[in-house]
Every structure is written in structure tokens, then in C-alpha cells.
Short mmCIF file of C-alpha atoms in Angstrom, two decimals:
data_model
loop_
_atom_site.label_atom_id
_atom_site.label_comp_id
_atom_site.label_asym_id
_atom_site.label_seq_id
_atom_site.Cartn_x
_atom_site.Cartn_y
_atom_site.Cartn_z
CA ALA I 1 0.00 0.00 0.00
CA GLN I 2 1.08 3.54 -0.64
CA SER I 3 2.30 5.84 2.12
CA VAL I 4 3.52 9.37 2.64
CA ALA I 5 6.03 10.81 5.10
CA GLN I 6 6.36 14.42 6.13
CA PRO I 7 9.50 14.43 8.23
CA GLU I 8 8.99 17.84 9.82
CA ASP I 9 6.15 18.54 12.24
CA GLN I 10 6.92 22.25 12.15
CA VAL I 11 8.64 24.64 9.75
CA ASN I 12 9.40 28.25 10.70
CA VAL I 13 10.48 30.86 8.19
CA ALA I 14 10.71 34.62 8.08
CA GLU I 15 8.43 36.56 5.78
CA GLY I 16 10.05 37.12 2.40
CA ASN I 17 12.34 34.11 2.71
CA PRO I 18 11.94 30.98 0.60
CA LEU I 19 10.12 28.07 2.18
CA THR I 20 10.28 24.31 1.68
CA VAL I 21 7.96 21.71 3.16
CA LYS I 22 9.25 18.19 2.66
CA CYS I 23 7.40 15.08 1.53
CA THR I 24 8.53 11.59 0.57
CA TYR I 25 6.32 8.82 -0.70
CA SER I 26 6.20 5.07 -1.22
CA VAL I 27 4.10 3.38 -3.91
CA SER I 28 4.22 0.19 -5.93
CA GLY I 29 3.35 1.81 -9.24
CA ASN I 30 3.22 5.34 -10.61
CA PRO I 31 2.12 7.95 -8.12
CA TYR I 32 -0.35 10.75 -8.26
CA LEU I 33 0.96 13.32 -5.76
CA PHE I 34 -0.85 16.22 -4.15
CA TRP I 35 -0.42 19.08 -1.72
CA TYR I 36 -3.21 20.49 0.41
CA VAL I 37 -3.43 23.36 2.89
CA GLN I 38 -5.67 23.55 5.93
CA TYR I 39 -6.53 26.76 7.74
CA PRO I 40 -8.04 26.64 11.27
CA ASN I 41 -11.56 25.19 11.42
CA ARG I 42 -11.62 24.63 7.67
CA GLY I 43 -11.46 21.67 5.32
CA LEU I 44 -8.39 20.84 3.29
CA GLN I 45 -7.88 22.97 0.19
CA PHE I 46 -6.19 21.60 -2.92
CA LEU I 47 -2.96 23.41 -3.86
CA LEU I 48 -1.35 21.42 -6.67
CA LYS I 49 -0.84 17.98 -8.15
CA TYR I 50 1.65 15.91 -10.10
CA ILE I 51 0.24 13.34 -12.51
CA THR I 52 2.72 13.16 -15.34
CA GLY I 53 4.89 15.46 -17.43
CA ASP I 54 7.10 18.24 -16.10
CA ASN I 55 8.62 17.47 -12.74
CA LEU I 56 8.04 21.02 -11.55
CA VAL I 57 4.38 21.78 -11.04
CA LYS I 58 2.90 25.13 -10.16
CA GLY I 59 -0.18 25.62 -8.06
CA SER I 60 -2.26 28.13 -6.19
CA TYR I 61 -0.95 31.13 -4.20
CA GLY I 62 2.52 30.98 -5.78
CA PHE I 63 3.32 27.49 -4.50
CA GLU I 64 5.19 24.93 -6.57
CA ALA I 65 6.45 21.42 -6.03
CA GLU I 66 9.13 19.31 -7.62
CA PHE I 67 8.64 15.62 -8.32
CA ASN I 68 11.88 13.65 -7.90
CA LYS I 69 11.43 10.01 -8.82
CA SER I 70 14.91 8.86 -7.79
CA GLN I 71 14.50 10.35 -4.32
CA THR I 72 10.76 9.57 -4.14
CA SER I 73 10.16 13.11 -3.01
CA PHE I 74 7.63 15.83 -3.74
CA HIS I 75 8.71 18.88 -1.76
CA LEU I 76 6.51 21.97 -1.64
CA LYS I 77 8.24 25.31 -2.25
CA LYS I 78 7.56 28.99 -2.45
CA PRO I 79 10.18 31.64 -3.34
CA SER I 80 8.94 34.28 -0.91
CA ALA I 81 6.81 33.37 2.12
CA LEU I 82 3.91 35.46 3.37
CA VAL I 83 2.56 35.61 6.91
CA SER I 84 -0.78 34.50 5.45
CA ASP I 85 0.86 31.24 4.31
CA SER I 86 0.93 30.11 7.94
CA ALA I 87 -1.21 26.97 8.04
CA LEU I 88 -1.11 23.17 8.16
CA TYR I 89 0.15 21.52 4.97
CA PHE I 90 -0.54 17.96 3.89
CA CYS I 91 1.08 15.85 1.21
CA ALA I 92 -0.98 13.01 -0.30
CA VAL I 93 -0.43 10.10 -2.69
CA ARG I 94 -2.56 7.82 -4.83
CA ASP I 95 -1.16 4.69 -6.45
CA ILE I 96 -2.71 4.49 -9.90
CA ARG I 97 -1.36 1.02 -10.57
CA GLU I 98 -3.23 -0.90 -7.95
CA ASN I 99 -6.95 -1.53 -7.92
CA ASN I 100 -7.02 0.03 -4.48
CA ASN I 101 -7.15 3.68 -5.51
CA ASP I 102 -7.38 5.36 -2.15
CA MET I 103 -5.70 8.62 -1.17
CA ARG I 104 -3.28 8.57 1.75
CA PHE I 105 -2.14 11.68 3.59
CA GLY I 106 0.97 12.51 5.54
CA ALA I 107 0.82 13.61 9.16
CA GLY I 108 0.96 17.27 8.17
CA THR I 109 3.52 20.04 8.63
CA ARG I 110 2.65 23.23 10.45
CA LEU I 111 4.17 26.19 8.65
CA THR I 112 4.66 29.40 10.60
CA VAL I 113 5.79 32.52 8.76
CA LYS I 114 6.97 35.27 11.06
CA PRO I 115 6.88 38.96 10.12
CA ASP M 1 -21.00 23.62 -8.25
CA ALA M 2 -21.18 24.43 -4.53
CA GLY M 3 -18.44 21.98 -3.67
CA VAL M 4 -18.68 19.10 -1.24
CA ILE M 5 -21.42 19.76 1.28
CA GLN M 6 -21.41 18.18 4.71
CA SER M 7 -24.03 18.35 7.42
CA PRO M 8 -24.26 19.06 10.21
CA ARG M 9 -21.25 21.33 10.77
CA HIS M 10 -21.29 20.66 14.48
CA GLU M 11 -22.82 17.81 16.45
CA VAL M 12 -22.84 17.33 20.20
CA THR M 13 -24.36 14.11 21.43
CA GLU M 14 -24.43 11.95 24.50
CA MET M 15 -22.55 8.70 24.72
CA GLY M 16 -24.63 5.81 23.43
CA GLN M 17 -26.63 7.86 20.96
CA GLU M 18 -26.67 7.26 17.24
CA VAL M 19 -24.95 9.86 15.07
CA THR M 20 -25.42 10.26 11.33
CA LEU M 21 -23.13 12.45 9.25
CA ARG M 22 -24.13 13.41 5.73
CA CYS M 23 -22.24 14.28 2.59
CA LYS M 24 -23.18 15.53 -0.86
CA PRO M 25 -20.25 15.11 -3.27
CA ILE M 26 -19.43 17.21 -6.30
CA SER M 27 -21.47 16.13 -9.28
CA GLY M 28 -19.55 13.92 -11.69
CA HIS M 29 -16.93 12.76 -9.22
CA ASP M 30 -16.56 9.00 -9.11
CA TYR M 31 -14.76 8.63 -5.78
CA LEU M 32 -15.97 9.53 -2.32
CA PHE M 33 -13.80 9.37 0.81
CA TRP M 34 -14.56 9.64 4.52
CA TYR M 35 -11.71 10.81 6.77
CA ARG M 36 -11.42 11.44 10.48
CA GLN M 37 -9.04 14.07 11.88
CA THR M 38 -7.77 14.22 15.46
CA MET M 39 -4.75 15.82 17.05
CA MET M 40 -3.40 12.46 18.14
CA ARG M 41 -3.92 10.45 14.96
CA GLY M 42 -3.93 13.06 12.23
CA LEU M 43 -6.01 12.45 9.11
CA GLU M 44 -7.23 8.86 8.91
CA LEU M 45 -8.99 7.32 5.91
CA LEU M 46 -12.06 5.48 7.15
CA ILE M 47 -13.66 4.22 3.93
CA TYR M 48 -13.92 5.09 0.29
CA PHE M 49 -16.38 4.43 -2.51
CA ASN M 50 -15.93 4.17 -6.27
CA ASN M 51 -19.09 4.69 -8.30
CA ASN M 52 -21.18 4.25 -5.14
CA VAL M 53 -19.56 0.90 -4.28
CA PRO M 54 -17.52 0.59 -1.07
CA ILE M 55 -13.99 -0.40 -2.07
CA ASP M 56 -11.99 -0.37 1.15
CA ASP M 57 -13.42 -0.04 4.66
CA SER M 58 -10.35 -1.29 6.48
CA GLY M 59 -9.98 2.08 8.18
CA MET M 60 -13.34 1.90 9.90
CA PRO M 61 -12.36 1.58 13.54
CA GLU M 62 -15.13 -0.71 14.78
CA ASP M 63 -18.41 -2.30 13.89
CA ARG M 64 -20.07 0.71 15.47
CA PHE M 65 -19.14 2.63 12.32
CA SER M 66 -20.97 2.12 9.04
CA ALA M 67 -21.14 4.06 5.78
CA LYS M 68 -23.48 3.97 2.81
CA MET M 69 -23.70 5.59 -0.56
CA PRO M 70 -27.17 4.87 -1.93
CA ASN M 71 -26.63 7.06 -5.00
CA ALA M 72 -24.04 9.26 -6.66
CA SER M 73 -25.16 12.39 -4.83
CA PHE M 74 -25.37 11.27 -1.21
CA SER M 75 -23.41 9.39 1.42
CA THR M 76 -23.79 8.85 5.15
CA LEU M 77 -21.44 7.85 7.94
CA LYS M 78 -23.20 6.42 10.96
CA ILE M 79 -21.88 5.74 14.45
CA GLN M 80 -24.06 3.58 16.68
CA PRO M 81 -23.58 3.70 19.63
CA SER M 82 -21.30 6.71 19.89
CA GLU M 83 -18.50 6.94 22.44
CA PRO M 84 -16.43 9.90 23.73
CA ARG M 85 -13.36 8.64 21.84
CA ASP M 86 -15.26 9.15 18.59
CA SER M 87 -14.98 12.90 19.11
CA ALA M 88 -13.16 14.29 16.08
CA VAL M 89 -13.66 16.24 12.88
CA TYR M 90 -15.05 14.05 10.12
CA PHE M 91 -14.39 15.04 6.53
CA CYS M 92 -15.98 13.89 3.34
CA ALA M 93 -14.10 14.37 0.08
CA SER M 94 -15.00 13.61 -3.52
CA SER M 95 -12.63 13.10 -6.39
CA HIS M 96 -11.95 12.27 -9.94
CA THR M 97 -8.18 12.89 -9.72
CA GLU M 98 -7.59 15.39 -6.89
CA ALA M 99 -9.93 15.29 -3.94
CA PHE M 100 -12.08 18.20 -2.84
CA PHE M 101 -13.02 18.36 0.80
CA GLY M 102 -16.12 19.48 2.60
CA GLN M 103 -15.93 21.81 5.59
CA GLY M 104 -16.16 18.89 7.98
CA THR M 105 -18.42 17.89 10.84
CA ARG M 106 -17.05 18.51 14.32
CA LEU M 107 -18.43 15.71 16.48
CA THR M 108 -18.33 15.90 20.25
CA VAL M 109 -19.55 12.92 22.24
CA VAL M 110 -20.04 13.67 25.94
#
């Protein structure tokens, strides 16, 4: 079965600095990879996805992520962080090879951007 | 489309009572997921459906939990009887490729 690891519970960055939120995955076949953001008392909001094609994918709010097959990683990045980016971020994976097509999420990383 | 709609938004119930959570997925989506979120356990997949058929319910914690999807536009998650440890936020999400989440139901069992 597929799985996702987010090795950092918490990431702190200063406003205006670049940010990276890490994600590694494990699947048997080819992965669909996703990033979501969750603000307090809200549902998860879709940010971006990798299905196929260019390894660098761009999403909402200036976020991007790079798919690295050799390192089985899909790190979320943003060149210049905003205080309003502070939230809980989740990486997710679906294994499109298996019949079991569920979506598994990492434990989440809390991003805090300080002014 | 209004997105995934869950009801109620908040539910407070006494231990032993039956609780039913409802979800209306986005029209045209062929997958529907139920997740539970707690501080201790994070986001757990409980069950998911493909074209209204339950595919994997291995995440359902106990027989007290059941889920149905009688048609493409409606699903329920039922807990009977409820217990305090069931207190959590329950999310429904629908998907074709990426999943779209509802606002969640915050369940408190006292």
C-alpha cells in the first residue's frame, strides 16, 4: 500500500524568505501526488498535483512542487513566504497502478511565517 | 458547483446515541472518501467508494461505524452507539483525480 512521510512537524520561516515543506512517498506503481493546505476550522484545500509530465508543477498562491522520482520526493516550495501562508500543509499520494485507488495523507507540517 | 457539502457542521451528542453524518459530493466525481481528523492520529482514511460501491473499509475503527452511498449524490457515515473517543472532525471528500473536501463535521460525544 502507498504511504507518505512528512519528516517535519513544524517549519518556521521569516516573511520574504523561501520556504520548503518536505514530503517523501512510497508506492508500488506510478504515483499521483498532491499538496493540500488547511486553515483553522476549515477543510483541506487543494494546492497542486503531479500526474505526469514536467517534474516542476505550479499551483495556487505561488506554490510549486518538484517531483523527484529517484528520491521519491515531492517537496513543496515557495520563493517568498507570506505571513498569510501560515497553516497546516498535507502531502498526499494515490497509487494508480493498484486496484485500491485510495488517497493517503501525511501527518501534516505546520508552517509558521513570522513577520 | 457548490463543492462538497457536509451536514451538520457541528454535532454534540451523548454517549450511546446514534450519530449520522451526511455528505453531498461534487457532481460527476466517481470517488468519495470519509476521513477522520484528530490531534493524536492526524487524518485517517475510514472508507472510500468508487461509483457508489464501497472499495476499502479497512480504516473503519469498529463495527459501530458504518457508511453507505445509496446514489451518486449522497453518502452517510453512521456511528451507533457513539463513544467519547469518537470525538473528532469528520471530513468527506470527492474526487476524480484530486480530492475536494467538505468543511467537515465537528463531532463531540459527551
